[in-house]
Amino acid sequence: MTNSIKDPQEFLPLTPAVFNILLALADREKHGYGIMLEVEKNTSGRVKMGPGTLYGSIKRLLAAGMIEECDERPDPKLDDQRRRYYRLTGLGQRVLQAEAQRLASQVSIAQAKQVLFGLP
Amino acid sequence: MRKELTQDSSLVSFSVDVYRMLLAAYPSGFGRAYSPHMLQVFRDNCRRTIQQGGTSGMLELWALTMLDYISTVIEENLQRGTEMSKSKFIKISGWSMTIGAIAFVLGFIAGTRPEYSPYNARSLAIDRYLNDADMILFFLGMLLVVIGLVGLYVGYGERSGWFGKISLAVSIVSGLVTIVGATGLGIYDSDPYWYMFFYGMTIMLLGLVFFGIACLRNQALPRWNWLPLAAGIWWPLFVIVSSILESSKGGWLELPDAFFMILISLTGLGLAGLGYVLQSDAPEEQQALPVT
């Protein structure tokens, strides 16, 4: 209910940690370590998130209503029952989309100025 | 190979044990909620690192983990301090407003008592003390009520919207003017201080009325959103109505003390109720934490 009235623009720009966590959860729910691995993979190992940053960000994202804990586990047989899984909420999806659009517009400016592949 | 595996395993166990001890530095609430998960993530990371990078990989992992640990321990503890002090202040301001409202009413009662005289049938022995206590009680009452108003601003100003916030800010400033007026009256008993006291209090309560309207519109308080309006309306209403009547009649309006007693008691009751709302419903980590 509260998610529907929040404006995603209020949260922008996101910190790299928050953006990467939301991006890691974009396709499916994951547990903390799964998020950490996905972030490393998505950034070619350039962003290595420690447990403090990871769970500090998760705490804030939960409080802001951008992610939520999953009641159902993807496959209970395959995984440790103690792990907590997280997924994006509607607000989280809108915030991620808005941030991605903001970054894309920055990239398109860089492209127009021929910054991406070196100045002429 | 077997020896290496045992050695690796003990290095992971040792690292996990050290990290478990380090986790105690996080705030207790955060620790209760996330320490087991942080430890599990760290353990998974250690197992992967020892397989892929060996002992040198572990050293690199520890360096990165310590950087992350120091910065997040400071951040989480600072955040906890801010949240706790805000919540605590709101609770204290609630008690302050309740006690202030009682002192305010008692100050008024003391002010209506006749000058002490052993020959006056209406005068009581206690009037000897009450005659001097009225301005002190008003001063203390106003001071405590203003602290309560600041608590309302801190706790619910944002939720009441810009109109509510401005109204409450005006109310707080006017409350401070009233305190200066009460102090001046207690020492010098001169007109300028009387005006500061009278109009300061009127505008303070009027500000509370407008804040109450904003509360009704935005449901800013956790309960009794009508209360700021009910607490503030009586005195300004009396001032406005009596001003109109006096200007049309061309003279002072003579009203019995009992009338003022009801007026001030209603105001005091409303303020005490607001104090109760503040101290019993102080928001604890209700607001979304900033994520950017």
Tab-separated table of C-alpha atoms in Angstrom:
chain	number	residue	atom	x	y	z
A	1	MET	CA	0.000	0.000	0.000
A	2	THR	CA	2.730	2.419	0.986
A	3	ASN	CA	4.886	1.228	-1.921
A	4	SER	CA	2.339	2.471	-4.423
A	5	ILE	CA	2.503	6.072	-3.222
A	6	LYS	CA	6.289	6.397	-3.057
A	7	ASP	CA	7.979	8.183	-5.913
A	8	PRO	CA	11.025	6.207	-7.153
A	9	GLN	CA	12.782	9.498	-7.979
A	10	GLU	CA	13.028	10.248	-4.239
A	11	PHE	CA	15.604	7.467	-3.878
A	12	LEU	CA	17.871	8.479	-6.779
A	13	PRO	CA	20.767	8.442	-7.336
A	14	LEU	CA	21.414	5.095	-5.667
A	15	THR	CA	24.709	4.110	-4.090
A	16	PRO	CA	26.667	1.520	-6.121
A	17	ALA	CA	26.030	-1.100	-3.409
A	18	VAL	CA	22.257	-0.567	-3.427
A	19	PHE	CA	22.056	-0.478	-7.245
A	20	ASN	CA	24.078	-3.686	-7.539
A	21	ILE	CA	21.951	-5.495	-4.942
A	22	LEU	CA	18.711	-4.473	-6.681
A	23	LEU	CA	20.191	-5.499	-10.028
A	24	ALA	CA	21.214	-8.875	-8.607
A	25	LEU	CA	17.633	-9.462	-7.485
A	26	ALA	CA	16.081	-8.277	-10.761
A	27	ASP	CA	15.590	-11.728	-12.298
A	28	ARG	CA	14.871	-13.865	-9.245
A	29	GLU	CA	15.069	-14.093	-5.455
A	30	LYS	CA	18.466	-14.784	-3.857
A	31	HIS	CA	20.067	-15.217	-0.458
A	32	GLY	CA	22.854	-12.964	0.827
A	33	TYR	CA	25.761	-15.004	-0.514
A	34	GLY	CA	23.953	-15.445	-3.849
A	35	ILE	CA	23.625	-11.660	-4.110
A	36	MET	CA	27.328	-11.240	-3.320
A	37	LEU	CA	28.343	-13.720	-6.052
A	38	GLU	CA	26.002	-12.140	-8.588
A	39	VAL	CA	27.376	-8.643	-7.877
A	40	GLU	CA	30.929	-9.917	-8.333
A	41	LYS	CA	29.956	-11.602	-11.586
A	42	ASN	CA	28.032	-8.581	-12.928
A	43	THR	CA	30.953	-6.248	-12.228
A	44	SER	CA	33.660	-8.658	-13.434
A	45	GLY	CA	35.010	-8.867	-9.891
A	46	ARG	CA	35.515	-5.107	-9.580
A	47	VAL	CA	32.883	-4.727	-6.834
A	48	LYS	CA	33.539	-7.021	-3.872
A	49	MET	CA	30.929	-6.477	-1.218
A	50	GLY	CA	31.716	-7.390	2.391
A	51	PRO	CA	29.092	-8.920	4.715
A	52	GLY	CA	28.711	-5.583	6.589
A	53	THR	CA	27.949	-3.574	3.449
A	54	LEU	CA	25.700	-6.329	2.122
A	55	TYR	CA	23.525	-6.699	5.204
A	56	GLY	CA	23.616	-2.976	6.075
A	57	SER	CA	22.205	-2.288	2.604
A	58	ILE	CA	19.687	-5.139	2.918
A	59	LYS	CA	18.473	-3.674	6.219
A	60	ARG	CA	17.913	-0.249	4.614
A	61	LEU	CA	16.273	-1.730	1.522
A	62	LEU	CA	13.885	-3.732	3.714
A	63	ALA	CA	13.065	-0.614	5.768
A	64	ALA	CA	12.452	1.409	2.591
A	65	GLY	CA	10.182	-1.328	1.207
A	66	MET	CA	12.290	-1.976	-1.888
A	67	ILE	CA	12.932	-5.640	-1.095
A	68	GLU	CA	11.185	-8.231	1.024
A	69	GLU	CA	11.963	-11.597	2.496
A	70	CYS	CA	10.494	-14.566	0.637
A	71	ASP	CA	8.209	-16.915	2.525
A	72	GLU	CA	8.713	-19.677	-0.019
A	73	ARG	CA	12.170	-21.051	-0.731
A	74	PRO	CA	13.192	-21.707	-4.343
A	75	ASP	CA	14.123	-25.336	-3.538
A	76	PRO	CA	14.152	-26.296	0.145
A	77	LYS	CA	15.878	-29.626	-0.571
A	78	LEU	CA	18.852	-28.025	-2.243
A	79	ASP	CA	19.569	-25.308	0.250
A	80	ASP	CA	20.335	-24.525	3.882
A	81	GLN	CA	17.075	-23.803	5.699
A	82	ARG	CA	18.713	-21.030	7.731
A	83	ARG	CA	19.334	-18.872	4.697
A	84	ARG	CA	17.023	-15.940	4.113
A	85	TYR	CA	15.944	-15.207	0.556
A	86	TYR	CA	15.109	-11.719	-0.685
A	87	ARG	CA	13.188	-10.438	-3.688
A	88	LEU	CA	12.302	-7.069	-5.199
A	89	THR	CA	8.998	-5.410	-4.314
A	90	GLY	CA	7.017	-3.297	-6.774
A	91	LEU	CA	8.739	-0.197	-5.419
A	92	GLY	CA	12.151	-1.860	-5.724
A	93	GLN	CA	11.451	-2.683	-9.384
A	94	ARG	CA	10.388	0.895	-10.113
A	95	VAL	CA	13.419	2.367	-8.330
A	96	LEU	CA	15.777	0.011	-10.196
A	97	GLN	CA	14.128	0.905	-13.500
A	98	ALA	CA	14.339	4.636	-12.770
A	99	GLU	CA	18.025	4.374	-11.823
A	100	ALA	CA	18.805	2.272	-14.903
A	101	GLN	CA	17.054	4.883	-17.087
A	102	ARG	CA	18.994	7.671	-15.380
A	103	LEU	CA	22.288	5.873	-16.010
A	104	ALA	CA	21.274	5.080	-19.605
A	105	SER	CA	20.584	8.751	-20.257
A	106	GLN	CA	24.040	9.620	-18.858
A	107	VAL	CA	25.579	7.001	-21.133
A	108	SER	CA	23.708	8.357	-24.154
A	109	ILE	CA	25.104	11.828	-23.401
A	110	ALA	CA	28.591	10.326	-23.185
A	111	GLN	CA	27.919	8.532	-26.462
A	112	ALA	CA	26.737	11.740	-28.156
A	113	LYS	CA	29.901	13.494	-27.009
A	114	GLN	CA	31.925	10.555	-28.322
A	115	VAL	CA	33.392	9.922	-24.900
A	116	LEU	CA	32.690	6.181	-24.872
A	117	PHE	CA	35.198	5.154	-27.524
A	118	GLY	CA	37.637	8.035	-27.201
A	119	LEU	CA	37.402	11.656	-28.345
A	120	PRO	CA	38.078	12.332	-32.056
B	1	MET	CA	46.992	-33.296	0.004
B	2	ARG	CA	45.248	-34.517	3.137
B	3	LYS	CA	47.503	-32.332	5.267
B	4	GLU	CA	46.743	-29.313	3.060
B	5	LEU	CA	42.992	-29.891	3.342
B	6	THR	CA	43.200	-30.112	7.148
B	7	GLN	CA	45.319	-26.957	7.245
B	8	ASP	CA	42.906	-25.117	4.944
B	9	SER	CA	39.928	-26.230	6.967
B	10	SER	CA	41.491	-25.024	10.204
B	11	LEU	CA	42.315	-21.655	8.605
B	12	VAL	CA	38.673	-21.269	7.598
B	13	SER	CA	37.473	-22.298	11.067
B	14	PHE	CA	39.903	-19.910	12.718
B	15	SER	CA	38.806	-17.058	10.414
B	16	VAL	CA	35.137	-17.759	11.108
B	17	ASP	CA	35.761	-17.812	14.875
B	18	VAL	CA	37.606	-14.480	14.739
B	19	TYR	CA	34.886	-12.923	12.582
B	20	ARG	CA	32.206	-14.220	14.973
B	21	MET	CA	33.930	-12.372	17.823
B	22	LEU	CA	34.278	-9.216	15.752
B	23	LEU	CA	30.543	-9.191	15.028
B	24	ALA	CA	29.901	-8.280	18.672
B	25	ALA	CA	30.871	-4.686	17.849
B	26	TYR	CA	27.716	-4.168	15.758
B	27	PRO	CA	24.658	-2.683	17.547
B	28	SER	CA	22.685	-5.395	19.362
B	29	GLY	CA	19.528	-5.043	17.226
B	30	PHE	CA	21.461	-5.236	13.988
B	31	GLY	CA	23.565	-8.086	15.375
B	32	ARG	CA	20.519	-10.114	16.423
B	33	ALA	CA	18.924	-9.733	13.000
B	34	TYR	CA	21.940	-10.178	10.725
B	35	SER	CA	25.008	-11.615	12.541
B	36	PRO	CA	24.212	-15.294	11.777
B	37	HIS	CA	23.687	-14.446	8.106
B	38	MET	CA	26.831	-12.311	7.913
B	39	LEU	CA	28.778	-15.139	9.476
B	40	GLN	CA	27.350	-17.617	6.990
B	41	VAL	CA	28.222	-15.358	4.059
B	42	PHE	CA	31.743	-14.902	5.441
B	43	ARG	CA	32.136	-18.682	5.882
B	44	ASP	CA	30.965	-19.335	2.305
B	45	ASN	CA	33.383	-16.673	1.098
B	46	CYS	CA	36.269	-18.218	3.061
B	47	ARG	CA	35.590	-21.688	1.616
B	48	ARG	CA	35.537	-20.340	-1.915
B	49	THR	CA	38.619	-18.187	-1.388
B	50	ILE	CA	40.702	-20.963	0.165
B	51	GLN	CA	39.853	-23.250	-2.768
B	52	GLN	CA	40.593	-20.630	-5.417
B	53	GLY	CA	43.372	-18.494	-3.912
B	54	GLY	CA	44.872	-20.458	-1.015
B	55	THR	CA	46.461	-18.696	1.943
B	56	SER	CA	47.338	-15.525	-0.011
B	57	GLY	CA	43.719	-15.332	-1.151
B	58	MET	CA	42.642	-15.546	2.482
B	59	LEU	CA	44.919	-12.662	3.391
B	60	GLU	CA	43.352	-10.558	0.646
B	61	LEU	CA	39.866	-11.565	1.829
B	62	TRP	CA	40.717	-10.544	5.394
B	63	ALA	CA	42.045	-7.166	4.228
B	64	LEU	CA	38.834	-6.473	2.288
B	65	THR	CA	36.663	-7.805	5.119
B	66	MET	CA	38.385	-5.610	7.704
B	67	LEU	CA	37.873	-2.487	5.569
B	68	ASP	CA	34.205	-3.393	5.197
B	69	TYR	CA	33.949	-4.257	8.899
B	70	ILE	CA	35.427	-1.010	10.247
B	71	SER	CA	33.346	1.254	8.003
B	72	THR	CA	30.058	-0.586	8.611
B	73	VAL	CA	30.544	-0.943	12.393
B	74	ILE	CA	30.994	2.850	12.605
B	75	GLU	CA	28.038	3.472	10.267
B	76	GLU	CA	25.621	1.119	12.050
B	77	ASN	CA	26.550	2.415	15.512
B	78	LEU	CA	26.199	6.041	14.418
B	79	GLN	CA	22.810	5.286	12.896
B	80	ARG	CA	21.625	3.507	16.018
B	81	GLY	CA	22.737	6.503	18.116
B	82	THR	CA	20.708	8.909	15.963
B	83	GLU	CA	17.599	6.731	15.995
B	84	MET	CA	17.744	6.123	19.725
B	85	SER	CA	18.363	9.728	20.684
B	86	LYS	CA	15.499	10.929	18.464
B	87	SER	CA	13.067	8.389	19.853
B	88	LYS	CA	14.234	9.078	23.394
B	89	PHE	CA	13.872	12.833	22.934
B	90	ILE	CA	10.298	12.425	21.659
B	91	LYS	CA	9.411	10.325	24.704
B	92	ILE	CA	10.994	12.837	27.092
B	93	SER	CA	9.283	15.718	25.309
B	94	GLY	CA	5.973	13.879	25.884
B	95	TRP	CA	6.538	13.785	29.637
B	96	SER	CA	7.674	17.397	29.447
B	97	MET	CA	4.440	18.456	27.745
B	98	THR	CA	2.251	16.586	30.229
B	99	ILE	CA	4.032	18.047	33.274
B	100	GLY	CA	4.112	21.466	31.565
B	101	ALA	CA	0.344	21.339	30.986
B	102	ILE	CA	-0.246	20.583	34.679
B	103	ALA	CA	2.093	23.431	35.726
B	104	PHE	CA	0.305	25.742	33.261
B	105	VAL	CA	-3.126	25.002	34.792
B	106	LEU	CA	-1.757	25.249	38.344
B	107	GLY	CA	-0.135	28.567	37.412
B	108	PHE	CA	-3.500	29.851	36.260
B	109	ILE	CA	-5.222	28.629	39.427
B	110	ALA	CA	-2.517	30.348	41.498
B	111	GLY	CA	-3.037	33.540	39.460
B	112	THR	CA	-6.768	33.644	40.216
B	113	ARG	CA	-6.302	33.352	43.964
B	114	PRO	CA	-6.923	36.577	45.926
B	115	GLU	CA	-4.050	38.475	47.561
B	116	TYR	CA	-3.257	36.789	50.858
B	117	SER	CA	-4.827	38.511	53.838
B	118	PRO	CA	-5.660	37.052	57.239
B	119	TYR	CA	-8.802	39.286	57.296
B	120	ASN	CA	-10.189	38.229	53.903
B	121	ALA	CA	-12.698	35.374	54.179
B	122	ARG	CA	-11.898	34.193	50.600
B	123	SER	CA	-8.167	34.040	51.251
B	124	LEU	CA	-6.551	30.773	52.314
B	125	ALA	CA	-3.279	30.199	54.120
B	126	ILE	CA	-1.815	28.581	51.004
B	127	ASP	CA	-2.404	31.827	49.039
B	128	ARG	CA	0.658	33.247	50.822
B	129	TYR	CA	2.732	30.922	48.539
B	130	LEU	CA	0.408	30.748	45.530
B	131	ASN	CA	0.541	34.554	45.026
B	132	ASP	CA	4.257	34.278	44.221
B	133	ALA	CA	4.030	30.955	42.414
B	134	ASP	CA	1.792	31.876	39.469
B	135	MET	CA	4.457	33.348	37.173
B	136	ILE	CA	6.996	30.682	38.166
B	137	LEU	CA	4.473	27.969	37.311
B	138	PHE	CA	3.551	29.729	34.051
B	139	PHE	CA	7.247	30.070	33.178
B	140	LEU	CA	8.001	26.417	33.948
B	141	GLY	CA	4.794	25.242	32.300
B	142	MET	CA	5.494	27.167	29.104
B	143	LEU	CA	9.096	25.999	28.988
B	144	LEU	CA	8.047	22.363	29.313
B	145	VAL	CA	5.190	22.773	26.823
B	146	VAL	CA	7.585	24.329	24.282
B	147	ILE	CA	9.910	21.303	24.702
B	148	GLY	CA	6.831	19.157	23.992
B	149	LEU	CA	6.094	21.210	20.873
B	150	VAL	CA	9.667	20.632	19.682
B	151	GLY	CA	9.090	16.897	20.264
B	152	LEU	CA	5.935	17.100	18.118
B	153	TYR	CA	7.931	18.875	15.405
B	154	VAL	CA	10.727	16.269	15.488
B	155	GLY	CA	8.368	13.299	15.612
B	156	TYR	CA	5.451	14.315	13.425
B	157	GLY	CA	6.361	17.596	11.678
B	158	GLU	CA	7.399	15.851	8.476
B	159	ARG	CA	4.227	13.744	8.335
B	160	SER	CA	1.990	16.770	8.874
B	161	GLY	CA	3.245	18.373	5.637
B	162	TRP	CA	4.688	21.845	5.015
B	163	PHE	CA	1.646	23.650	6.463
B	164	GLY	CA	1.816	21.633	9.676
B	165	LYS	CA	5.559	22.157	9.973
B	166	ILE	CA	5.319	25.938	9.520
B	167	SER	CA	2.403	26.159	11.976
B	168	LEU	CA	4.336	24.195	14.566
B	169	ALA	CA	7.472	26.306	14.014
B	170	VAL	CA	5.396	29.481	14.567
B	171	SER	CA	3.917	27.875	17.674
B	172	ILE	CA	7.402	27.078	19.069
B	173	VAL	CA	8.754	30.609	18.411
B	174	SER	CA	5.637	32.157	19.990
B	175	GLY	CA	6.045	29.838	22.969
B	176	LEU	CA	9.571	31.186	23.448
B	177	VAL	CA	8.212	34.758	23.256
B	178	THR	CA	5.656	33.791	25.932
B	179	ILE	CA	8.454	32.505	28.178
B	180	VAL	CA	10.339	35.811	27.809
B	181	GLY	CA	7.060	37.633	28.596
B	182	ALA	CA	6.414	35.483	31.695
B	183	THR	CA	9.978	36.081	32.930
B	184	GLY	CA	9.710	39.832	32.352
B	185	LEU	CA	6.321	39.981	34.073
B	186	GLY	CA	7.698	38.117	37.076
B	187	ILE	CA	10.540	40.631	37.459
B	188	TYR	CA	9.239	44.003	36.167
B	189	ASP	CA	5.442	43.628	35.829
B	190	SER	CA	5.331	46.039	32.858
B	191	ASP	CA	3.072	46.302	29.790
B	192	PRO	CA	5.510	45.188	27.031
B	193	TYR	CA	6.080	41.916	28.879
B	194	TRP	CA	2.336	41.495	29.357
B	195	TYR	CA	1.798	41.871	25.587
B	196	MET	CA	4.582	39.397	24.876
B	197	PHE	CA	3.024	36.938	27.290
B	198	PHE	CA	-0.564	37.420	26.121
B	199	TYR	CA	-0.039	37.517	22.353
B	200	GLY	CA	2.785	34.975	22.504
B	201	MET	CA	0.492	32.450	24.149
B	202	THR	CA	-2.377	33.254	21.769
B	203	ILE	CA	-0.216	32.758	18.662
B	204	MET	CA	1.408	29.654	20.165
B	205	LEU	CA	-1.994	28.027	20.619
B	206	LEU	CA	-3.194	29.287	17.224
B	207	GLY	CA	-0.145	27.599	15.656
B	208	LEU	CA	-1.165	24.406	17.423
B	209	VAL	CA	-4.686	24.753	15.954
B	210	PHE	CA	-3.280	25.023	12.409
B	211	PHE	CA	-0.969	22.085	13.087
B	212	GLY	CA	-4.073	20.193	14.235
B	213	ILE	CA	-5.812	20.959	10.936
B	214	ALA	CA	-2.755	19.609	9.089
B	215	CYS	CA	-2.857	16.497	11.322
B	216	LEU	CA	-6.504	15.902	10.483
B	217	ARG	CA	-5.755	16.231	6.777
B	218	ASN	CA	-2.635	14.052	6.747
B	219	GLN	CA	-3.345	11.734	9.717
B	220	ALA	CA	0.103	12.670	11.000
B	221	LEU	CA	-0.280	11.447	14.582
B	222	PRO	CA	-0.527	7.746	15.437
B	223	ARG	CA	-3.875	8.479	17.157
B	224	TRP	CA	-6.158	11.322	18.248
B	225	ASN	CA	-5.399	13.589	15.301
B	226	TRP	CA	-8.116	15.965	16.510
B	227	LEU	CA	-6.242	16.601	19.759
B	228	PRO	CA	-3.893	19.475	18.710
B	229	LEU	CA	-6.947	21.378	17.442
B	230	ALA	CA	-8.943	20.591	20.579
B	231	ALA	CA	-6.020	21.645	22.797
B	232	GLY	CA	-5.284	24.903	21.042
B	233	ILE	CA	-8.673	26.275	19.988
B	234	TRP	CA	-10.111	27.557	23.300
B	235	TRP	CA	-7.834	30.449	24.187
B	236	PRO	CA	-7.537	31.959	20.649
B	237	LEU	CA	-11.299	31.552	20.218
B	238	PHE	CA	-11.889	33.443	23.441
B	239	VAL	CA	-9.437	36.216	22.426
B	240	ILE	CA	-11.092	36.640	19.012
B	241	VAL	CA	-14.693	36.586	20.317
B	242	SER	CA	-13.952	38.866	23.262
B	243	SER	CA	-12.061	41.314	20.990
B	244	ILE	CA	-15.081	41.521	18.673
B	245	LEU	CA	-17.509	41.953	21.580
B	246	GLU	CA	-15.320	44.520	23.308
B	247	SER	CA	-14.893	46.580	20.158
B	248	SER	CA	-18.657	46.554	19.536
B	249	LYS	CA	-19.479	47.355	23.175
B	250	GLY	CA	-16.582	49.747	23.646
B	251	GLY	CA	-15.506	48.372	27.027
B	252	TRP	CA	-13.904	45.459	28.839
B	253	LEU	CA	-15.721	42.183	28.964
B	254	GLU	CA	-16.224	41.084	32.559
B	255	LEU	CA	-16.122	37.297	32.870
B	256	PRO	CA	-16.066	35.130	36.006
B	257	ASP	CA	-12.908	33.257	37.007
B	258	ALA	CA	-14.769	29.981	36.579
B	259	PHE	CA	-15.088	30.707	32.843
B	260	PHE	CA	-11.313	31.105	32.506
B	261	MET	CA	-10.790	28.075	34.692
B	262	ILE	CA	-12.791	25.921	32.246
B	263	LEU	CA	-10.967	27.489	29.286
B	264	ILE	CA	-7.488	26.887	30.682
B	265	SER	CA	-8.380	23.422	31.999
B	266	LEU	CA	-9.557	22.349	28.528
B	267	THR	CA	-6.304	23.651	27.060
B	268	GLY	CA	-4.252	21.934	29.761
B	269	LEU	CA	-6.144	18.674	29.292
B	270	GLY	CA	-5.490	18.776	25.537
B	271	LEU	CA	-1.791	19.528	26.001
B	272	ALA	CA	-1.448	16.732	28.579
B	273	GLY	CA	-3.145	14.360	26.105
B	274	LEU	CA	-0.682	15.393	23.387
B	275	GLY	CA	2.119	14.690	25.853
B	276	TYR	CA	0.672	11.231	26.395
B	277	VAL	CA	0.592	10.581	22.634
B	278	LEU	CA	4.226	11.704	22.356
B	279	GLN	CA	5.559	9.569	25.179
B	280	SER	CA	3.504	6.450	24.462
B	281	ASP	CA	3.673	6.398	20.663
B	282	ALA	CA	7.194	7.721	20.024
B	283	PRO	CA	8.159	6.478	16.545
B	284	GLU	CA	10.891	3.848	16.789
B	285	GLU	CA	12.553	3.229	13.443
B	286	GLN	CA	9.178	3.788	11.765
B	287	GLN	CA	10.630	5.980	9.085
B	288	ALA	CA	12.303	4.404	6.113
B	289	LEU	CA	16.034	4.642	6.397
B	290	PRO	CA	17.841	6.524	3.649
B	291	VAL	CA	19.240	4.146	1.091
B	292	THR	CA	20.989	6.566	-1.212
